[in-house]
Amino acid sequence: MTLYSKLVQRCFDDCVSDFTTKTLPSKEEGCVMRCVDKFQKASERISQRFQEQNAAMMQSGQIPGR
C-alpha cells in the first residue's frame, strides 16, 4: 500500500497543477498516464533483475545468510 501511495503522490505532484476544474485536463491526464506507465515498467525491470540475480546466486551456491 505504501508503494501505491508513493506512486499516487509522485505522479500527482509532477503532473497536476490546475485546480480550476473537476476533471483533469488532457495534458495532465497524459502526464499521469506516462508517469504510471514509467513506474510500472521500472518496477517490472527491477523485479526481473532481482530474479536474475537470485537465480545466479542460487546456481553458484552463494546464498546470503548461510
PDB file of C-alpha atoms in Angstrom:
ATOM      1  CA  MET A   1       0.000   0.000   0.000  1.00  0.00           C
ATOM      2  CA  THR A   2       2.871   2.345   0.742  1.00  0.00           C
ATOM      3  CA  LEU A   3       4.271   1.829  -2.745  1.00  0.00           C
ATOM      4  CA  TYR A   4       0.902   2.696  -4.276  1.00  0.00           C
ATOM      5  CA  SER A   5       0.602   5.807  -2.096  1.00  0.00           C
ATOM      6  CA  LYS A   6       4.060   6.965  -3.138  1.00  0.00           C
ATOM      7  CA  LEU A   7       3.196   6.432  -6.805  1.00  0.00           C
ATOM      8  CA  VAL A   8      -0.014   8.442  -6.485  1.00  0.00           C
ATOM      9  CA  GLN A   9       1.729  11.258  -4.617  1.00  0.00           C
ATOM     10  CA  ARG A  10       4.655  11.384  -7.045  1.00  0.00           C
ATOM     11  CA  CYS A  11       2.514  11.454 -10.189  1.00  0.00           C
ATOM     12  CA  PHE A  12       0.086  13.940  -8.650  1.00  0.00           C
ATOM     13  CA  ASP A  13       2.890  16.286  -7.616  1.00  0.00           C
ATOM     14  CA  ASP A  14       4.600  16.037 -11.005  1.00  0.00           C
ATOM     15  CA  CYS A  15       1.518  16.310 -13.195  1.00  0.00           C
ATOM     16  CA  VAL A  16      -1.399  18.098 -11.554  1.00  0.00           C
ATOM     17  CA  SER A  17      -1.277  21.870 -11.352  1.00  0.00           C
ATOM     18  CA  ASP A  18      -4.692  23.134 -12.495  1.00  0.00           C
ATOM     19  CA  PHE A  19      -7.275  23.060  -9.721  1.00  0.00           C
ATOM     20  CA  THR A  20      -9.882  25.172 -11.525  1.00  0.00           C
ATOM     21  CA  THR A  21     -11.870  22.218 -12.913  1.00  0.00           C
ATOM     22  CA  LYS A  22     -13.306  18.996 -11.516  1.00  0.00           C
ATOM     23  CA  THR A  23     -11.672  16.865 -14.196  1.00  0.00           C
ATOM     24  CA  LEU A  24      -8.096  16.542 -15.354  1.00  0.00           C
ATOM     25  CA  PRO A  25      -7.245  18.473 -18.495  1.00  0.00           C
ATOM     26  CA  SER A  26      -5.910  16.200 -21.241  1.00  0.00           C
ATOM     27  CA  LYS A  27      -2.351  17.469 -20.722  1.00  0.00           C
ATOM     28  CA  GLU A  28      -2.384  16.483 -17.052  1.00  0.00           C
ATOM     29  CA  GLU A  29      -4.129  13.193 -17.753  1.00  0.00           C
ATOM     30  CA  GLY A  30      -1.480  12.297 -20.320  1.00  0.00           C
ATOM     31  CA  CYS A  31       1.247  13.182 -17.841  1.00  0.00           C
ATOM     32  CA  VAL A  32      -0.306  10.964 -15.164  1.00  0.00           C
ATOM     33  CA  MET A  33      -0.632   8.070 -17.624  1.00  0.00           C
ATOM     34  CA  ARG A  34       3.028   8.387 -18.669  1.00  0.00           C
ATOM     35  CA  CYS A  35       4.116   8.653 -15.037  1.00  0.00           C
ATOM     36  CA  VAL A  36       2.252   5.490 -14.034  1.00  0.00           C
ATOM     37  CA  ASP A  37       3.492   3.642 -17.131  1.00  0.00           C
ATOM     38  CA  LYS A  38       7.089   4.605 -16.396  1.00  0.00           C
ATOM     39  CA  PHE A  39       6.731   3.492 -12.787  1.00  0.00           C
ATOM     40  CA  GLN A  40       5.242   0.127 -13.826  1.00  0.00           C
ATOM     41  CA  LYS A  41       7.994  -0.513 -16.362  1.00  0.00           C
ATOM     42  CA  ALA A  42      10.674   0.369 -13.815  1.00  0.00           C
ATOM     43  CA  SER A  43       9.079  -1.925 -11.218  1.00  0.00           C
ATOM     44  CA  GLU A  44       8.916  -4.775 -13.729  1.00  0.00           C
ATOM     45  CA  ARG A  45      12.567  -4.278 -14.674  1.00  0.00           C
ATOM     46  CA  ILE A  46      13.694  -4.188 -11.043  1.00  0.00           C
ATOM     47  CA  SER A  47      11.745  -7.384 -10.326  1.00  0.00           C
ATOM     48  CA  GLN A  48      13.249  -9.056 -13.376  1.00  0.00           C
ATOM     49  CA  ARG A  49      16.803  -8.097 -12.366  1.00  0.00           C
ATOM     50  CA  PHE A  50      16.179  -9.289  -8.809  1.00  0.00           C
ATOM     51  CA  GLN A  51      15.012 -12.666 -10.125  1.00  0.00           C
ATOM     52  CA  GLU A  52      18.056 -12.892 -12.412  1.00  0.00           C
ATOM     53  CA  GLN A  53      20.424 -12.101  -9.541  1.00  0.00           C
ATOM     54  CA  ASN A  54      18.667 -14.556  -7.244  1.00  0.00           C
ATOM     55  CA  ALA A  55      18.869 -17.326  -9.846  1.00  0.00           C
ATOM     56  CA  ALA A  56      22.571 -16.620 -10.440  1.00  0.00           C
ATOM     57  CA  MET A  57      23.286 -16.726  -6.704  1.00  0.00           C
ATOM     58  CA  MET A  58      21.359 -19.976  -6.287  1.00  0.00           C
ATOM     59  CA  GLN A  59      23.210 -21.524  -9.214  1.00  0.00           C
ATOM     60  CA  SER A  60      26.629 -20.515  -7.890  1.00  0.00           C
ATOM     61  CA  GLY A  61      25.820 -21.534  -4.330  1.00  0.00           C
ATOM     62  CA  GLN A  62      26.093 -18.003  -2.943  1.00  0.00           C
ATOM     63  CA  ILE A  63      23.034 -17.926  -0.736  1.00  0.00           C
ATOM     64  CA  PRO A  64      23.057 -14.953   1.661  1.00  0.00           C
ATOM     65  CA  GLY A  65      22.796 -15.743   5.340  1.00  0.00           C
ATOM     66  CA  ARG A  66      24.116 -19.292   5.094  1.00  0.00           C
TER      67      ARG A  66
END
